Structure formats: C-alpha cells, structure tokens
Amino acid sequence: MSGSATSAALYAMTVSASSVTGGAPDEAKDKPHHLKNGKGFYNPWDSHGPMTAPQIGKAMIERRLMGKANKPDTTPPTVPVVEPSFLPSRDTPALRATWLGHACYFVEFPGGLRVLFDPVFSCRCSPFSWLGPKRYTEVPCQIEEIPTIDAVVISHSHYDHLDHPTIMRIKAKHPNAHFFVPLKLKQWFLDSGIKSGITELDWWEQRDVTLSSIDSNLQTSPANAAGQEKSEFTMKARIGCLPCQHTSARSPFDKDTTLWASWSVESGGKKVWFGGDTGYRSVPQLPEGVDDYGPDQNHPHCPAFKQIGDLRGPFDLGLIPIGAYAPRWIFSHMHANPFDAVHIFRDTQCRRAMGIHWGTWVLTEEDVLEPPRILKEALKRYGLPEEGVFDTCAIGEAREFA
C-alpha cells in the first residue's frame, strides 16, 4: 500500500459550525451579492462594470482583425518548471507552499494540515480535451504523487480553476479529501458522483475543522521508529469563505448561478488568504500609454479586500492573482493586474505573498513573462522591496514562511 493510501485510510475529518464568530461587515447580513430572485449572484460594487462573455469575445476578435491584439510568444523557455518535493510526514516546522501552476498551490501547514487550492492538472482548461487553451508549461507532478491531501479549496467554477478529471483523480487517490466550495457549487460535485465530503459556504461564513488519525508517519518514540506502534494525532483548522470580485460559468446557460470566492485557512498558528481569481477595479478604455494608476486617474476599487484585512487579517501568506489582465479595459473588472495585486496585498494585510494566476495558459494578451516583471515595478512604486515580500517562483518550487 502506498504512503498516500495509508494516510487516506487512517484519518477522519470533522467539519462543524465555527466556535468563533468571524468578523463581517454590517451589510453582510443582507447578502447584497445575492440576486433578489434567488437564482444567482452578482458583484455589489461600483468597481465591477461587467462585460458579457459575448461582448468580451467580440472585442477580442475585433482587436485581432484590426491588428491591435498582442499574441503572446510561448516558445520555450518561459516559466521554469521544477520537480516538487513534498514533506514525507505531517511533521511541519514552518508554513510551506508549493506552486503547481496557474492558481494551484499546495500548502503544508505547521501541525500537519495539507490543503490543495484550485487544482487543474489537465492539459487544457476547457470542457473539451481537444479544444481550448493548452498548457505552455508542463504540470510539475501528478495528483498521485502528492502524499496527502486533506482539503481541496475551490474558488469558482471556471475551467482554469475547477477541472472534472482532476477532481475525480483526487477523489480516487485521496478518498478522504474534503472539498470546500462556494455557494451552489456543491451540486456540481454531487452530479459528478461525489456524494460526501463537501462543504458549501457563502461569503463571510466559516467552519471549524478537526482532523484526527492514527498515522504511522508520526514517530514519537523508538518503538514508533521501529514501526511497532502508531501515534495518534489531532489537528484543528478554521476555513472561511470570503468575497472577491469575479464571475462564474461552465456553459453559456449558467452564468453567475454559482458563487465565486476567496478563502482563508488557519491552522497550526498560521493563516493563509487565497485570492483565487479576482478583479480590483473597473477601468474604462483609455488612450494608449495612459497609466490607469496615474495621478489623474480615479477609478472605483472593490472595498471587500480592506474589509477582509480589517476583519479577518492579518495573514501570514497571501496567494494573489497577478495575470490574465490585458487588454485592461476588457478584463480589469474580473482579473487583477500586478498593480491591483499590490493594492490587494496591502488591503488584506498579508505579511508575505506569492503571485498566482499566470504562467500556465494563454488566456489574455499580455506577454507570458510580463506579470512578474510588472509586479516588481508595482512594488517599487509603492515603496515595497522588490524581493522577499511579494514574490513569484518556478512552477513546482516550494517556499517556507516562518
């Protein structure tokens, strides 16, 4: 029996209503992001000026026909990919985070909790295996190579964040993994044949998690080291569903019928905020070369991130999107650029951050290596160190956060 199979067979997760009432803004009780007819959700802020999918498609096609579109060059080398290394046991001295491409991070918490965020291990982020955006960087490992997955956190239903083949592989290899999803997305898992181990939450809701086990990987005595006895462990966590500015759909017929979210996970004395996929402002079409963060520009931004920082922060680590933003006037309401990302970093009160949502598929027009370069410019503009505070890394690389 493999190590991951052994681990899967020997632990159980209990999810319960939180013993602590998490802070929430006064308006949260009125659920302003719920459509009044009860059939979906929307972004209740001036910072969201949505274009419909047909409008986005039309604008992108027109740009290509007029010769205005940039076609990113994916010729290697682009983003380096390295083979990840995962800890062999739950003995974790520091918070450890491994980027597995795009928005997917595997986080190993002190105390032993293992959380996988927005896993997509398929070649294409599409409903089809033969059509749609194709990876220009390889996956650094396979689901089956990850030793333990306790929780899987999903931000929303888009194909670059929720992938059916990947989810089914997780369920097969890690049958005790528990899925945390935004409101109304549980049905997708039920329809996929996953009938248990799913917790669905609305913005500002949170759950307490207890993971208990008899795990032979934890060795606390010479007898353990000889494999003659097993050591019990219990770990606790708190997982919260939080706002972000985005949208959802898996077909032309289900737009915004399921919620999108950012998430917080706290365990072992460390707290992580996962931004998933989000916009920050709504920027109109501006003349070529105009800086939308210039002194003469004043565009509405989403207030939810400061609320998250004030009411649920600070966070030891933020996983914050920095890519898929060009052209700005088309995508700003749903995708953060690096300047937005730095504002989100400060608003949410993250002590450290890693950039996500780039380096894997060509989804928009910016060059594939532009996001980390622009991130350094943004950090410099706002008086932050260009390295060591808000970073990017190779796909498959792990970073530790004391």
Short mmCIF file of N, CA, C and O in Angstrom, two decimals, residues 217-297:
data_model
loop_
_atom_site.label_atom_id
_atom_site.label_comp_id
_atom_site.label_asym_id
_atom_site.label_seq_id
_atom_site.Cartn_x
_atom_site.Cartn_y
_atom_site.Cartn_z
N ASN A 217 3.19 7.62 10.16
CA ASN A 217 4.24 8.55 9.72
C ASN A 217 4.75 9.42 10.86
O ASN A 217 5.85 9.96 10.80
N LEU A 218 3.92 9.60 11.89
CA LEU A 218 4.35 10.42 13.03
C LEU A 218 5.07 9.54 14.04
O LEU A 218 4.46 8.67 14.67
N GLN A 219 6.35 9.73 14.21
CA GLN A 219 7.13 8.87 15.07
C GLN A 219 7.55 9.65 16.31
O GLN A 219 8.24 10.65 16.22
N THR A 220 7.11 9.18 17.47
CA THR A 220 7.37 9.92 18.71
C THR A 220 8.14 9.09 19.73
O THR A 220 8.36 9.54 20.83
N SER A 221 8.55 7.88 19.36
CA SER A 221 9.29 7.05 20.30
C SER A 221 10.14 6.05 19.52
O SER A 221 9.91 5.82 18.34
N PRO A 222 11.11 5.42 20.19
CA PRO A 222 11.89 4.39 19.49
C PRO A 222 11.01 3.27 18.95
O PRO A 222 11.29 2.72 17.89
N ALA A 223 9.95 2.95 19.68
CA ALA A 223 9.05 1.90 19.19
C ALA A 223 8.39 2.33 17.88
O ALA A 223 8.24 1.53 16.97
N ASN A 224 8.01 3.61 17.80
CA ASN A 224 7.45 4.12 16.56
C ASN A 224 8.46 3.97 15.43
O ASN A 224 8.12 3.57 14.31
N ALA A 225 9.71 4.36 15.72
CA ALA A 225 10.73 4.34 14.68
C ALA A 225 10.91 2.93 14.14
O ALA A 225 11.25 2.74 12.98
N ALA A 226 10.70 1.95 14.96
CA ALA A 226 10.82 0.57 14.52
C ALA A 226 9.55 0.08 13.85
O ALA A 226 9.45 -1.06 13.42
N GLY A 227 8.55 0.96 13.78
CA GLY A 227 7.30 0.60 13.13
C GLY A 227 6.44 -0.31 13.97
O GLY A 227 5.57 -1.01 13.47
N GLN A 228 6.65 -0.35 15.32
CA GLN A 228 5.94 -1.28 16.18
C GLN A 228 4.67 -0.69 16.78
O GLN A 228 3.89 -1.41 17.36
N GLU A 229 4.49 0.64 16.66
CA GLU A 229 3.25 1.22 17.17
C GLU A 229 2.92 2.46 16.36
O GLU A 229 3.74 2.95 15.59
N LYS A 230 1.73 2.94 16.49
CA LYS A 230 1.26 4.08 15.72
C LYS A 230 0.88 5.21 16.66
O LYS A 230 0.46 4.97 17.79
N SER A 231 1.06 6.41 16.21
CA SER A 231 0.86 7.57 17.06
C SER A 231 -0.39 8.33 16.64
O SER A 231 -0.56 8.64 15.47
N GLU A 232 -1.25 8.62 17.56
CA GLU A 232 -2.44 9.40 17.27
C GLU A 232 -2.09 10.87 17.10
O GLU A 232 -1.17 11.38 17.74
N PHE A 233 -2.83 11.55 16.24
CA PHE A 233 -2.67 13.00 16.13
C PHE A 233 -4.03 13.63 15.92
O PHE A 233 -4.96 13.01 15.39
N THR A 234 -4.14 14.85 16.39
CA THR A 234 -5.34 15.65 16.15
C THR A 234 -4.89 17.04 15.77
O THR A 234 -4.02 17.62 16.44
N MET A 235 -5.45 17.57 14.70
CA MET A 235 -5.13 18.94 14.31
C MET A 235 -6.42 19.68 14.05
O MET A 235 -7.44 19.09 13.68
N LYS A 236 -6.36 20.98 14.25
CA LYS A 236 -7.55 21.81 14.07
C LYS A 236 -7.26 22.90 13.06
O LYS A 236 -6.12 23.34 12.89
N ALA A 237 -8.31 23.34 12.39
CA ALA A 237 -8.19 24.40 11.40
C ALA A 237 -9.49 25.18 11.35
O ALA A 237 -10.53 24.72 11.85
N ARG A 238 -9.41 26.36 10.78
CA ARG A 238 -10.60 27.17 10.53
C ARG A 238 -10.55 27.64 9.07
O ARG A 238 -9.55 28.21 8.64
N ILE A 239 -11.59 27.33 8.33
CA ILE A 239 -11.64 27.65 6.90
C ILE A 239 -12.80 28.60 6.66
O ILE A 239 -13.94 28.31 7.05
N GLY A 240 -12.50 29.74 6.04
CA GLY A 240 -13.51 30.77 5.83
C GLY A 240 -13.67 31.13 4.37
O GLY A 240 -12.70 31.20 3.61
N CYS A 241 -14.91 31.34 3.96
CA CYS A 241 -15.25 31.78 2.61
C CYS A 241 -15.40 33.30 2.64
O CYS A 241 -16.12 33.85 3.49
N LEU A 242 -14.73 33.98 1.73
CA LEU A 242 -14.67 35.44 1.74
C LEU A 242 -14.95 36.01 0.36
O LEU A 242 -14.85 35.30 -0.65
N PRO A 243 -15.26 37.29 0.26
CA PRO A 243 -15.61 37.86 -1.05
C PRO A 243 -14.43 37.99 -1.99
O PRO A 243 -13.26 37.98 -1.59
N CYS A 244 -14.73 38.13 -3.25
CA CYS A 244 -13.82 38.61 -4.27
C CYS A 244 -14.69 39.16 -5.41
O CYS A 244 -15.92 39.05 -5.35
N GLN A 245 -14.07 39.75 -6.40
CA GLN A 245 -14.82 40.39 -7.49
C GLN A 245 -14.59 39.58 -8.77
O GLN A 245 -13.54 39.68 -9.40
N HIS A 246 -15.56 38.75 -9.10
CA HIS A 246 -15.36 37.89 -10.27
C HIS A 246 -16.71 37.49 -10.87
O HIS A 246 -17.68 38.25 -10.81
N THR A 247 -16.78 36.29 -11.40
CA THR A 247 -17.97 35.78 -12.06
C THR A 247 -17.85 34.27 -12.12
O THR A 247 -16.86 33.70 -11.67
N SER A 248 -18.86 33.58 -12.64
CA SER A 248 -18.79 32.13 -12.75
C SER A 248 -19.58 31.66 -13.96
O SER A 248 -20.51 32.34 -14.41
N ALA A 249 -19.22 30.50 -14.47
CA ALA A 249 -19.95 29.84 -15.57
C ALA A 249 -19.17 28.63 -16.01
O ALA A 249 -17.94 28.62 -15.98
N ARG A 250 -19.88 27.60 -16.44
CA ARG A 250 -19.27 26.46 -17.11
C ARG A 250 -19.93 26.20 -18.46
O ARG A 250 -19.54 25.27 -19.17
N SER A 251 -20.90 27.01 -18.81
CA SER A 251 -21.57 26.89 -20.10
C SER A 251 -22.25 28.23 -20.39
O SER A 251 -22.28 29.12 -19.53
N PRO A 252 -22.78 28.42 -21.59
CA PRO A 252 -23.48 29.68 -21.88
C PRO A 252 -24.78 29.85 -21.09
O PRO A 252 -25.40 30.91 -21.14
N PHE A 253 -25.18 28.82 -20.35
CA PHE A 253 -26.50 28.83 -19.74
C PHE A 253 -26.49 28.91 -18.21
O PHE A 253 -27.55 28.86 -17.58
N ASP A 254 -25.31 29.02 -17.59
CA ASP A 254 -25.28 29.00 -16.13
C ASP A 254 -24.47 30.16 -15.55
O ASP A 254 -23.93 30.05 -14.45
N LYS A 255 -24.39 31.26 -16.26
CA LYS A 255 -23.58 32.38 -15.81
C LYS A 255 -24.05 32.89 -14.45
O LYS A 255 -25.23 33.18 -14.25
N ASP A 256 -23.12 32.94 -13.51
CA ASP A 256 -23.32 33.52 -12.18
C ASP A 256 -24.39 32.80 -11.36
O ASP A 256 -24.94 33.37 -10.41
N THR A 257 -24.68 31.55 -11.70
CA THR A 257 -25.62 30.78 -10.88
C THR A 257 -24.93 30.15 -9.67
O THR A 257 -25.61 29.72 -8.73
N THR A 258 -23.59 30.07 -9.70
CA THR A 258 -22.82 29.63 -8.53
C THR A 258 -21.92 30.78 -8.09
O THR A 258 -21.53 31.63 -8.89
N LEU A 259 -21.59 30.79 -6.81
CA LEU A 259 -20.83 31.90 -6.24
C LEU A 259 -19.33 31.74 -6.52
O LEU A 259 -18.83 30.64 -6.74
N TRP A 260 -18.62 32.84 -6.53
CA TRP A 260 -17.16 32.88 -6.58
C TRP A 260 -16.67 33.41 -5.24
O TRP A 260 -17.39 34.13 -4.55
N ALA A 261 -15.43 33.08 -4.86
CA ALA A 261 -14.99 33.45 -3.51
C ALA A 261 -13.48 33.45 -3.42
O ALA A 261 -12.78 32.79 -4.19
N SER A 262 -12.98 34.20 -2.44
CA SER A 262 -11.63 34.00 -1.92
C SER A 262 -11.79 33.21 -0.62
O SER A 262 -12.90 33.01 -0.14
N TRP A 263 -10.66 32.76 -0.05
CA TRP A 263 -10.74 31.88 1.12
C TRP A 263 -9.64 32.18 2.12
O TRP A 263 -8.56 32.63 1.74
N SER A 264 -9.92 31.90 3.37
CA SER A 264 -8.88 31.91 4.40
C SER A 264 -8.79 30.53 5.02
O SER A 264 -9.81 29.84 5.19
N VAL A 265 -7.56 30.10 5.32
CA VAL A 265 -7.33 28.83 6.01
C VAL A 265 -6.34 29.10 7.13
O VAL A 265 -5.25 29.63 6.89
N GLU A 266 -6.73 28.73 8.34
CA GLU A 266 -5.89 28.94 9.51
C GLU A 266 -5.66 27.62 10.22
O GLU A 266 -6.62 26.91 10.55
N SER A 267 -4.41 27.27 10.42
CA SER A 267 -4.09 26.03 11.12
C SER A 267 -2.64 26.09 11.60
O SER A 267 -1.79 26.73 10.96
N GLY A 268 -2.36 25.47 12.72
CA GLY A 268 -1.00 25.41 13.24
C GLY A 268 -0.41 26.77 13.53
O GLY A 268 0.82 26.96 13.46
N GLY A 269 -1.24 27.74 13.85
CA GLY A 269 -0.76 29.08 14.17
C GLY A 269 -0.44 29.93 12.96
O GLY A 269 0.11 31.03 13.11
N LYS A 270 -0.76 29.46 11.74
CA LYS A 270 -0.52 30.21 10.52
C LYS A 270 -1.83 30.42 9.76
O LYS A 270 -2.72 29.55 9.79
N LYS A 271 -1.89 31.55 9.05
CA LYS A 271 -3.12 31.90 8.35
C LYS A 271 -2.79 32.29 6.91
O LYS A 271 -1.92 33.11 6.66
N VAL A 272 -3.53 31.69 5.97
CA VAL A 272 -3.31 31.91 4.54
C VAL A 272 -4.58 32.49 3.93
O VAL A 272 -5.69 32.03 4.23
N TRP A 273 -4.41 33.50 3.06
CA TRP A 273 -5.52 34.02 2.26
C TRP A 273 -5.29 33.64 0.81
O TRP A 273 -4.23 33.91 0.25
N PHE A 274 -6.29 33.01 0.22
CA PHE A 274 -6.23 32.57 -1.18
C PHE A 274 -7.16 33.44 -2.01
O PHE A 274 -8.38 33.40 -1.83
N GLY A 275 -6.58 34.24 -2.90
CA GLY A 275 -7.37 35.16 -3.70
C GLY A 275 -8.13 34.52 -4.83
O GLY A 275 -9.10 35.09 -5.34
N GLY A 276 -7.70 33.33 -5.26
CA GLY A 276 -8.39 32.63 -6.35
C GLY A 276 -8.29 33.37 -7.66
O GLY A 276 -7.28 33.33 -8.35
N ASP A 277 -9.34 34.08 -8.00
CA ASP A 277 -9.40 34.83 -9.25
C ASP A 277 -10.27 36.06 -8.98
O ASP A 277 -11.43 35.92 -8.60
N THR A 278 -9.72 37.24 -9.18
CA THR A 278 -10.48 38.42 -8.81
C THR A 278 -10.01 39.65 -9.55
O THR A 278 -8.85 39.76 -9.94
N GLY A 279 -10.94 40.56 -9.78
CA GLY A 279 -10.60 41.91 -10.18
C GLY A 279 -10.53 42.82 -8.97
O GLY A 279 -10.87 42.41 -7.85
N TYR A 280 -10.10 44.05 -9.19
CA TYR A 280 -9.99 45.02 -8.10
C TYR A 280 -10.67 46.34 -8.45
O TYR A 280 -11.26 46.99 -7.60
N ARG A 281 -10.60 46.71 -9.76
CA ARG A 281 -11.18 47.97 -10.20
C ARG A 281 -11.89 47.76 -11.53
O ARG A 281 -11.77 46.71 -12.16
N SER A 282 -12.59 48.76 -11.95
CA SER A 282 -13.17 48.78 -13.29
C SER A 282 -12.56 49.95 -14.03
O SER A 282 -12.80 51.11 -13.68
N VAL A 283 -11.73 49.65 -15.04
CA VAL A 283 -11.00 50.67 -15.77
C VAL A 283 -11.58 50.80 -17.18
O VAL A 283 -11.66 49.80 -17.90
N PRO A 284 -11.97 51.99 -17.60
CA PRO A 284 -12.52 52.16 -18.95
C PRO A 284 -11.40 52.12 -20.00
O PRO A 284 -10.21 52.08 -19.66
N GLN A 285 -11.79 52.14 -21.26
CA GLN A 285 -10.80 52.19 -22.33
C GLN A 285 -10.14 53.57 -22.34
O GLN A 285 -10.80 54.59 -22.45
N LEU A 286 -8.83 53.57 -22.19
CA LEU A 286 -8.05 54.79 -22.10
C LEU A 286 -7.13 54.91 -23.31
O LEU A 286 -6.81 53.91 -23.95
N PRO A 287 -6.67 56.10 -23.61
CA PRO A 287 -5.71 56.25 -24.71
C PRO A 287 -4.46 55.42 -24.48
O PRO A 287 -4.05 55.19 -23.34
N GLU A 288 -3.86 54.94 -25.56
CA GLU A 288 -2.66 54.12 -25.48
C GLU A 288 -1.59 54.82 -24.64
O GLU A 288 -1.30 56.00 -24.83
N GLY A 289 -1.01 54.08 -23.69
CA GLY A 289 0.07 54.60 -22.88
C GLY A 289 -0.34 55.30 -21.61
O GLY A 289 0.51 55.67 -20.80
N VAL A 290 -1.64 55.52 -21.40
CA VAL A 290 -2.11 56.19 -20.18
C VAL A 290 -2.07 55.20 -19.01
O VAL A 290 -2.58 54.08 -19.11
N ASP A 291 -1.46 55.61 -17.92
CA ASP A 291 -1.35 54.80 -16.72
C ASP A 291 -2.64 54.94 -15.92
O ASP A 291 -2.96 56.02 -15.41
N ASP A 292 -3.38 53.84 -15.78
CA ASP A 292 -4.67 53.94 -15.07
C ASP A 292 -4.49 54.08 -13.57
O ASP A 292 -5.47 54.27 -12.84
N TYR A 293 -3.25 54.01 -13.08
CA TYR A 293 -2.95 54.35 -11.70
C TYR A 293 -2.23 55.70 -11.60
O TYR A 293 -1.66 56.02 -10.56
N GLY A 294 -2.25 56.47 -12.68
CA GLY A 294 -1.63 57.78 -12.67
C GLY A 294 -2.38 58.76 -11.77
O GLY A 294 -3.51 58.50 -11.35
N PRO A 295 -1.76 59.90 -11.46
CA PRO A 295 -2.35 60.85 -10.51
C PRO A 295 -3.67 61.45 -10.97
O PRO A 295 -4.45 61.90 -10.14
N ASP A 296 -3.93 61.43 -12.27
CA ASP A 296 -5.17 62.00 -12.78
C ASP A 296 -6.25 60.94 -12.98
O ASP A 296 -7.32 61.23 -13.53
N GLN A 297 -5.97 59.71 -12.56
CA GLN A 297 -6.93 58.61 -12.73
C GLN A 297 -7.54 58.24 -11.37
O GLN A 297 -6.84 58.10 -10.38
#
